[in-house]
mmCIF file of C-alpha atoms in Angstrom:
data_model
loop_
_atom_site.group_PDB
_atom_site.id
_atom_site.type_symbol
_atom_site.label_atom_id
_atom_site.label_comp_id
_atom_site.label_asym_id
_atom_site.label_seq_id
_atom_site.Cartn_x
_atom_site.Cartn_y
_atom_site.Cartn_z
ATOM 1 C CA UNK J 1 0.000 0.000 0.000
ATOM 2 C CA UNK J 2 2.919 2.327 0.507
ATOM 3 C CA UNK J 3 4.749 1.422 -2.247
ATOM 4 C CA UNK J 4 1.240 2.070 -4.140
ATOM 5 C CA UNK J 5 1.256 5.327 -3.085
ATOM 6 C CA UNK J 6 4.547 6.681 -3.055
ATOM 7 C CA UNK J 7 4.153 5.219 -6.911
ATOM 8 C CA UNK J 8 1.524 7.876 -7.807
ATOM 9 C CA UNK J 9 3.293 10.638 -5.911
ATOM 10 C CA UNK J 10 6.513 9.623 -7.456
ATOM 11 C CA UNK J 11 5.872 12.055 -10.627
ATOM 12 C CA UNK J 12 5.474 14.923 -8.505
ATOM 13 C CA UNK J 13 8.231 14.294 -6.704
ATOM 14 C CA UNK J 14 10.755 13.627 -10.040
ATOM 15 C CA UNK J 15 11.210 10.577 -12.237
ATOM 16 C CA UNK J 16 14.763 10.302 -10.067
ATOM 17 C CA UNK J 17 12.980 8.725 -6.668
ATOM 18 C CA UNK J 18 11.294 5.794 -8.475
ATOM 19 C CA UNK J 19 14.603 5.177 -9.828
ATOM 20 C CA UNK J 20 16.463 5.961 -6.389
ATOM 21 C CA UNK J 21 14.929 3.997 -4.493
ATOM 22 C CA UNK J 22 13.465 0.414 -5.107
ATOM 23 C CA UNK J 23 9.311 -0.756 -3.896
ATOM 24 C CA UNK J 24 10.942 -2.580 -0.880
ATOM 25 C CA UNK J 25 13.096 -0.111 0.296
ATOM 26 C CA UNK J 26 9.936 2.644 0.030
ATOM 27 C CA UNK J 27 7.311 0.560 1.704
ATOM 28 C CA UNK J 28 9.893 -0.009 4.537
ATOM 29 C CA UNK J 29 10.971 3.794 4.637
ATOM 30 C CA UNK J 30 8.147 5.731 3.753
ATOM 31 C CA UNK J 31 5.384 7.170 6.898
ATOM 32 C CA UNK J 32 2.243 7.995 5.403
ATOM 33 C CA UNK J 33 1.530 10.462 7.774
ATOM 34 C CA UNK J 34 -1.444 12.744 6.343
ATOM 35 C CA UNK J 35 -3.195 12.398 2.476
ATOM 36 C CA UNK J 36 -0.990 13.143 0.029
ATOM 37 C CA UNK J 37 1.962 13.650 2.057
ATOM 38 C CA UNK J 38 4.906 11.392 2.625
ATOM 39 C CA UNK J 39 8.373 10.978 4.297
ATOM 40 C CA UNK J 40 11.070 9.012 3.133
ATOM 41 C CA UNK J 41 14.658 8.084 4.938
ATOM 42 C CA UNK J 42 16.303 10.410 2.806
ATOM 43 C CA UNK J 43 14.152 13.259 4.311
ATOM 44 C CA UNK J 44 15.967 15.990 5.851
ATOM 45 C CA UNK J 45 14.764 19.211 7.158
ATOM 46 C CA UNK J 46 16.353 22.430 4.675
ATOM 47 C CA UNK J 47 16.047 25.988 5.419
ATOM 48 C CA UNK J 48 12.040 26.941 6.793
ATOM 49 C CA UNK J 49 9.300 26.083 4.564
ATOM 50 C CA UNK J 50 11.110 23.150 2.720
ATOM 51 C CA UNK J 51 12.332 19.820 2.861
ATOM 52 C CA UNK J 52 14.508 17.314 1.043
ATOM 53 C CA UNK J 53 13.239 13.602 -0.547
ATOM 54 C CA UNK J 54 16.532 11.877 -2.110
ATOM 55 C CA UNK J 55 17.861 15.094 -4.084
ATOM 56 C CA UNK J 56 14.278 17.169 -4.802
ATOM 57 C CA UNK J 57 13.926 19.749 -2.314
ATOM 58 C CA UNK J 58 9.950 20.080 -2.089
ATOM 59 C CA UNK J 59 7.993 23.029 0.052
ATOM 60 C CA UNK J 60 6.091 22.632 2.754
ATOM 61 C CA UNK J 61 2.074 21.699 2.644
ATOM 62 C CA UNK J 62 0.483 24.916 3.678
ATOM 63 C CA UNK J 63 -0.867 23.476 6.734
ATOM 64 C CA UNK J 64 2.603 23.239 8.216
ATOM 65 C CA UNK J 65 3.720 26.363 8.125
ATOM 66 C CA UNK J 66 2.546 30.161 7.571
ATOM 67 C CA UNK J 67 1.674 33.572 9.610
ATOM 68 C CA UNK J 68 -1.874 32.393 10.841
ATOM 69 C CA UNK J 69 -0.171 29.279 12.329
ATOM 70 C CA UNK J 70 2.688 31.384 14.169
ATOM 71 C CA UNK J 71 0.199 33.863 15.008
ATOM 72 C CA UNK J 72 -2.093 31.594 17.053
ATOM 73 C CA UNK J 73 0.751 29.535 18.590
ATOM 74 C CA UNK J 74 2.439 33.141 20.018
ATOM 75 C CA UNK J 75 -1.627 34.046 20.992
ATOM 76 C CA UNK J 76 -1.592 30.655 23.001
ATOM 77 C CA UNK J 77 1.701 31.816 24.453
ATOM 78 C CA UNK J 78 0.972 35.110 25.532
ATOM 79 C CA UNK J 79 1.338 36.077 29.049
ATOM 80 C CA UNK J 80 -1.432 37.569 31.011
ATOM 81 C CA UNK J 81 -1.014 40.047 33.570
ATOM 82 C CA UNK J 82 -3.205 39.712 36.241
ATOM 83 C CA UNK J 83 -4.160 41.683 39.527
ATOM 84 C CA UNK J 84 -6.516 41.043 42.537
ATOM 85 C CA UNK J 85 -8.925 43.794 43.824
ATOM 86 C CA UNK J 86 -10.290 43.734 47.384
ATOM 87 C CA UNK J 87 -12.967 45.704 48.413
ATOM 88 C CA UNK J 88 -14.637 46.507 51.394
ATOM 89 C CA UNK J 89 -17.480 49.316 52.232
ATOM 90 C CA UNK J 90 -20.742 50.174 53.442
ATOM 91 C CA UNK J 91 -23.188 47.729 51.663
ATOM 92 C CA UNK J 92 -25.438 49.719 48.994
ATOM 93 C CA UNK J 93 -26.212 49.768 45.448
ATOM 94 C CA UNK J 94 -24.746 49.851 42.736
ATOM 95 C CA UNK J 95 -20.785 48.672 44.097
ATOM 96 C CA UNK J 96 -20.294 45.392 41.627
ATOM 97 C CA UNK J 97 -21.315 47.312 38.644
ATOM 98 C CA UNK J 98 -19.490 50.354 39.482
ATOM 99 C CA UNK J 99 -15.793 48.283 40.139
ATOM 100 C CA UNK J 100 -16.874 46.388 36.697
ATOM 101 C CA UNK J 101 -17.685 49.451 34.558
ATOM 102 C CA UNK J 102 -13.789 50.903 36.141
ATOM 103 C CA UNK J 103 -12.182 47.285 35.067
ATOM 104 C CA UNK J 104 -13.829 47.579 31.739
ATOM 105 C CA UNK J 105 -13.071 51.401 31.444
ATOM 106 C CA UNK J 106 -9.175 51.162 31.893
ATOM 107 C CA UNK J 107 -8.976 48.002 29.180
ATOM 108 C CA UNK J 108 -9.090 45.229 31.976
ATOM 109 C CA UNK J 109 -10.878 41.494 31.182
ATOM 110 C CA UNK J 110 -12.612 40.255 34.679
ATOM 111 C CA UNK J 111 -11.364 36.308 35.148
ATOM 112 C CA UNK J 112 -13.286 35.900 38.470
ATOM 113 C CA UNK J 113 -14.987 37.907 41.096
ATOM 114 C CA UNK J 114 -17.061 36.950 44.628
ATOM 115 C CA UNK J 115 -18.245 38.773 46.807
ATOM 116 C CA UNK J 116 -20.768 38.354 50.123
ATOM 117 C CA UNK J 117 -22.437 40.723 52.147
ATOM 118 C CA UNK J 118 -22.965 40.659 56.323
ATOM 119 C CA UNK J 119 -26.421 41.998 57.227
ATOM 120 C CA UNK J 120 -25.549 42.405 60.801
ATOM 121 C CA UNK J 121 -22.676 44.988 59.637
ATOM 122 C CA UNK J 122 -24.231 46.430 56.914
ATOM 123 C CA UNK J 123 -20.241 45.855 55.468
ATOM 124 C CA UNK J 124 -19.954 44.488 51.702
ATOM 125 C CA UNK J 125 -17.114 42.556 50.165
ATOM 126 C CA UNK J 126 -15.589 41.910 46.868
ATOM 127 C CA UNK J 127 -12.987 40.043 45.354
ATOM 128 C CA UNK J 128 -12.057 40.092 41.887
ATOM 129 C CA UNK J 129 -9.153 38.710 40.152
ATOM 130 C CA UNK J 130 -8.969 40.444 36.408
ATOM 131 C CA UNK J 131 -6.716 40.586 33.479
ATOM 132 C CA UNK J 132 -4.604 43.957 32.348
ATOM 133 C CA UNK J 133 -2.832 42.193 29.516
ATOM 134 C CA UNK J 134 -4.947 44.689 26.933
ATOM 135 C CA UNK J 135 -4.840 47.761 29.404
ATOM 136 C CA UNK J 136 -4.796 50.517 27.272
ATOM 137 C CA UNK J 137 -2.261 52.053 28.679
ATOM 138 C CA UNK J 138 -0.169 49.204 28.533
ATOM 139 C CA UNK J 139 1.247 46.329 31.052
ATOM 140 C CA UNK J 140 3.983 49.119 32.892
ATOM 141 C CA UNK J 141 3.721 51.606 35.239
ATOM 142 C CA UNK J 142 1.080 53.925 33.645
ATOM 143 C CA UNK J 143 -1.576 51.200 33.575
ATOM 144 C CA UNK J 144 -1.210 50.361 37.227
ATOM 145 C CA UNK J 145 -0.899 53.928 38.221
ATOM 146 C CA UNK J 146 -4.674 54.376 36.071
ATOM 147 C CA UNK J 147 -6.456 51.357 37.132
ATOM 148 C CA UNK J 148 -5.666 52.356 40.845
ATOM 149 C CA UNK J 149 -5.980 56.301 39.854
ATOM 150 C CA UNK J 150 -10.088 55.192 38.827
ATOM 151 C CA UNK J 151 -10.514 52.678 41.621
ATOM 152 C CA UNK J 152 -9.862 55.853 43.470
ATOM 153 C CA UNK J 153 -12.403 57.173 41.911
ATOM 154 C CA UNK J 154 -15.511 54.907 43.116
ATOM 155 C CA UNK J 155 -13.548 54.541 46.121
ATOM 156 C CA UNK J 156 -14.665 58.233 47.069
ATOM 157 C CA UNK J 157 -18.314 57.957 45.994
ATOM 158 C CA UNK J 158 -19.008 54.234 48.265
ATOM 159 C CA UNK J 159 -16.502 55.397 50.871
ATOM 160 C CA UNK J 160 -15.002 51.736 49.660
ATOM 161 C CA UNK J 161 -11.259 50.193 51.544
ATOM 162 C CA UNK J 162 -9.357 48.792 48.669
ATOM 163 C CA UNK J 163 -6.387 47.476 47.758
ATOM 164 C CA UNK J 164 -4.800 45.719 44.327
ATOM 165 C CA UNK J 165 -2.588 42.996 44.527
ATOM 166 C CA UNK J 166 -0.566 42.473 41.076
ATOM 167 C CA UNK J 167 0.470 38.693 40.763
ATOM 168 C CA UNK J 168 3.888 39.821 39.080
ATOM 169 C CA UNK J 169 4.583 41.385 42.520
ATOM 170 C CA UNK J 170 5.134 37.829 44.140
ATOM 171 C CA UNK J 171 4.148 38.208 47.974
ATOM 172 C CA UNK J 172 7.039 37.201 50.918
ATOM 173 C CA UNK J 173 6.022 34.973 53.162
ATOM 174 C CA UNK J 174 7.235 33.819 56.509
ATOM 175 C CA UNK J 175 5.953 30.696 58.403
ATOM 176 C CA UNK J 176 6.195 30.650 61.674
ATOM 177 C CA UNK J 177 5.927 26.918 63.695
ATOM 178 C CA UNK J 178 6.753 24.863 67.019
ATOM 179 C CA UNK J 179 7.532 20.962 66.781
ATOM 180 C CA UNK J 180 4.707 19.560 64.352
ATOM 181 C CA UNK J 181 6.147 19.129 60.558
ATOM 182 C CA UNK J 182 2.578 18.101 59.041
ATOM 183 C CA UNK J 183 1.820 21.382 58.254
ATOM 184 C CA UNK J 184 4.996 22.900 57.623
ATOM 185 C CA UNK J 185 5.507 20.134 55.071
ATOM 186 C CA UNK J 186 2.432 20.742 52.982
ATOM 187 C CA UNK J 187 2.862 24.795 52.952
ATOM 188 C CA UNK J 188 6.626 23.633 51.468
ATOM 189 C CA UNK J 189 5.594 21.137 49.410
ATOM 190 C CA UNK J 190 3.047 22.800 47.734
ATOM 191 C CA UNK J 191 5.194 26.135 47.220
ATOM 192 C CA UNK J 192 8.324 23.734 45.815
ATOM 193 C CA UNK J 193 5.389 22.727 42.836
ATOM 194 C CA UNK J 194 4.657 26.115 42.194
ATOM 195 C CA UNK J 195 1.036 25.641 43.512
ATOM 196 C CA UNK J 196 1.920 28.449 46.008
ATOM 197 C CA UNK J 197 3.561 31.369 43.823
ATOM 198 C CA UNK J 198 5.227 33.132 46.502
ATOM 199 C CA UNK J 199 8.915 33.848 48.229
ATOM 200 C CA UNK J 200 9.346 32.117 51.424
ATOM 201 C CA UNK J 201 12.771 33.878 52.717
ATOM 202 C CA UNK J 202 12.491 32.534 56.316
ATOM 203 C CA UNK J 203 11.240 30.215 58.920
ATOM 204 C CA UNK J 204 10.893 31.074 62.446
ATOM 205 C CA UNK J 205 10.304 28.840 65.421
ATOM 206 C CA UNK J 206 10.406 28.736 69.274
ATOM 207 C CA UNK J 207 12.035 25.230 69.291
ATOM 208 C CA UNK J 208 15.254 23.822 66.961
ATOM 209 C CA UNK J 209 13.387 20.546 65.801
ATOM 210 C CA UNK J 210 12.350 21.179 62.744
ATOM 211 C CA UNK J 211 15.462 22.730 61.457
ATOM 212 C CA UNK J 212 16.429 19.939 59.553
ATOM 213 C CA UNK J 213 13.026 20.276 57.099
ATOM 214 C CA UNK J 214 14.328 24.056 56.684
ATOM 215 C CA UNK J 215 17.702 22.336 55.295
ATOM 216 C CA UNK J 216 15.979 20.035 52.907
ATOM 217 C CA UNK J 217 13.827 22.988 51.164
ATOM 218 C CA UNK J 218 16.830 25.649 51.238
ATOM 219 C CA UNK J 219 15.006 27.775 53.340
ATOM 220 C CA UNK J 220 16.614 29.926 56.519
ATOM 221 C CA UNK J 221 15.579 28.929 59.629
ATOM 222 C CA UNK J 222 15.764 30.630 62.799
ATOM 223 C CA UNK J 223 15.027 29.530 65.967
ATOM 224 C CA UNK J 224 14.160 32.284 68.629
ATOM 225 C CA UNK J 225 13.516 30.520 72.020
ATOM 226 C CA UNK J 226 11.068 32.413 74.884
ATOM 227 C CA UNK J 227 13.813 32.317 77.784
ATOM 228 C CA UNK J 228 12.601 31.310 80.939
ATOM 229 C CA UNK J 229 13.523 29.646 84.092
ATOM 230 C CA UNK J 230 11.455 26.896 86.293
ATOM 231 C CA UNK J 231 11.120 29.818 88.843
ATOM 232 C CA UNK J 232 10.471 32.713 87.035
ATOM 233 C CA UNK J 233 7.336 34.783 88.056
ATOM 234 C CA UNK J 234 4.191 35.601 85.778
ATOM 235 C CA UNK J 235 5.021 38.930 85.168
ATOM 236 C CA UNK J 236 8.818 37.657 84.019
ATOM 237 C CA UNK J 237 7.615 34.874 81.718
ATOM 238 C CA UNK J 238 5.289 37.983 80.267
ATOM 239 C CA UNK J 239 8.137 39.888 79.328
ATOM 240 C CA UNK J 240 10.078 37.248 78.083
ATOM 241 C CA UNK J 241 7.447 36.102 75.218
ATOM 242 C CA UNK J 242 7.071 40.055 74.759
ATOM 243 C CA UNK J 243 10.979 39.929 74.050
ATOM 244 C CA UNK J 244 10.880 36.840 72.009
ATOM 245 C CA UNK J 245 8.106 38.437 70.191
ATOM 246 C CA UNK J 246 10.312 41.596 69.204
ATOM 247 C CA UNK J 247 12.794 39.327 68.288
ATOM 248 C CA UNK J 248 10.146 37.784 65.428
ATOM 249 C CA UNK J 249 9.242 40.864 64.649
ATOM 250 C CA UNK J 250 12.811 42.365 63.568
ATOM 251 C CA UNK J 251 13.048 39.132 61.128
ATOM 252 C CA UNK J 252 10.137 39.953 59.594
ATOM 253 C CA UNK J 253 11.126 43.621 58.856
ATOM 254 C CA UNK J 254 14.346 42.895 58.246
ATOM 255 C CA UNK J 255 13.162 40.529 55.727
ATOM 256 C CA UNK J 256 10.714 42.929 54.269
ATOM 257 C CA UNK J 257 8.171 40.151 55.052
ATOM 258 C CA UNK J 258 4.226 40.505 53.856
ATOM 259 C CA UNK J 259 2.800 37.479 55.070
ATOM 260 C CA UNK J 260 3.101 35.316 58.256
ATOM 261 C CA UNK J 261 1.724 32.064 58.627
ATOM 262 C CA UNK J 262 1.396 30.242 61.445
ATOM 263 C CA UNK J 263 1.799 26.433 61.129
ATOM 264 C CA UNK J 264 1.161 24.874 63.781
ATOM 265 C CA UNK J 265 2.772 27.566 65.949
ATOM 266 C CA UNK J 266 2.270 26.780 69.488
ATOM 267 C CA UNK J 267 2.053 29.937 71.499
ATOM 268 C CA UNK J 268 -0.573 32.600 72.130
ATOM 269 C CA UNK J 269 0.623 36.059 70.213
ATOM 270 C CA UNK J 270 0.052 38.995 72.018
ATOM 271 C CA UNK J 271 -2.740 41.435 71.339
ATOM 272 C CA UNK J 272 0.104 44.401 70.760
ATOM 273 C CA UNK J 273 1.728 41.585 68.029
ATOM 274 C CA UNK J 274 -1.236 41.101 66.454
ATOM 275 C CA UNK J 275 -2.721 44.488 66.043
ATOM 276 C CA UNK J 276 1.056 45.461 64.699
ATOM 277 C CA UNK J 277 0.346 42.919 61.813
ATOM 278 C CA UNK J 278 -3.299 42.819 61.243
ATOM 279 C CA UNK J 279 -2.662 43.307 57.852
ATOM 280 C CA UNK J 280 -0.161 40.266 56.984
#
């Protein structure tokens, strides 16, 4: 059946390939890989759009090749910039479609939004995750500085708190943890596979144990014990967890750190610490 085929093709090719090469050798050689097509071992590739069978050099089929083939591979390629809005204000009408209409006004493709209300409150929330690949002003400076410059904008007329988190801006994390590795395994495990797209610069804990799961992952670990002794009154083991908490907290600004997460950490963080870093 090869041999058939490469038979009729044969006086497209040139009268030299039936003569080249013998039935056997074709039907053993040849790959019929689409109609009308066919490869033989004396195929090479040539410069772009051709290719060589024995000593013809043929062009391409247009199907292989061409600038509405490129085009849609580099469209399939093309990376998106994305950003995260949060939003949070007095609940009322009109919010989602006025942060929409903005999105849509500065160039900006929504990918997902959700968004809940609390009756009790009377507080609305909104998340939306959107595209600024086709900004108008571009993917630089000047199209963040206008998509926040109009989010302004609404922000004044709902008396909306909001803030836009750009994905290219990857977010620092520190973990904080005690003796259990569970947890502290799957945060690291997870970020390793690129399921978590962050920086994770630094891992703090009040005991050495897990110090060797720091080593495995690359990751600077530093252990900052709460000093105390078997005698020491209330009001001294107070200020020795308020001094071990200073000590976290110039490792996280030294580190420039934006989020902390507590694996498994086993202590009780001060009010003062936790008001200090409501927002991480």
């Amino acid at each position: 059946q090869h041999a058939r085929a490469v038979a009729r093709m044969a006086p497209a090719m040139g009268g030299g390939l039936r003569r080249r090469y013998s039935k056997a050798s074709w039907a053993k050689g040849v790959q019929q890989t689409r109609v009308g097509r066919a490869r033989c071992p004396g195929w090479k590739s040539k410069r772009r759009g051709e290719r060589t069978v024995g000593r013809t050099t043929l062009a391409h089929e247009p199907w292989e090749t061409g600038a509405k083939g490129d085009e849609a591979n580099n469209t399939q390629k093309k990376h998106k910039e994305t950003a995260t809005l949060l939003v949070n204000c007095p609940d009322e009408k009109g919010v989602v479609a006025a942060c929409a209409m903005m999105l849509y006004g500065q160039g900006c493709n929504i990918i997902e939004t959700d968004q809940h209300s609390q009756p009790d409150s009377g507080l609305f929330f909104q998340r939306v995750h959107f595209d600024y690949s086709d900004c108008y002003l571009g993917t630089g400076d000047a199209a963040t500085r206008g998509i926040e410059v109009a989010a302004e904008s609404i922000a004044d007329r709902f008396g909306m708190n909001w803030r836009i988190n750009y994905t290219k801006n990857k977010k620092k994390v520190g973990i904080l943890v005690s003796k259990y590795d569970h947890c502290l395994y799957d945060i690291l495990l997870k970020w390793k596979s690129g399921e978590f797209d962050c920086d994770i610069p630094l891992i703090i804990s009040n005991h050495d144990t897990l110090r060797h799961v720091a080593d495995q992952f690359e990751i600077p670990f530093f252990h900052v014990p709460i000093t105390t002794g078997p005698n020491d009154s209330p009001e001294e083991k107070r200020i020795a967890k308020l001094r071990q908490e200073e000590a976290i907290e110039e490792l996280l600004e030294k580190h420039a750190i934006d989020v902390i997460v507590l694996a498994r950490y086993m202590q009780v963080l001060s009010s003062d610490f936790c008001d200090r870093h409501s927002q991480h």
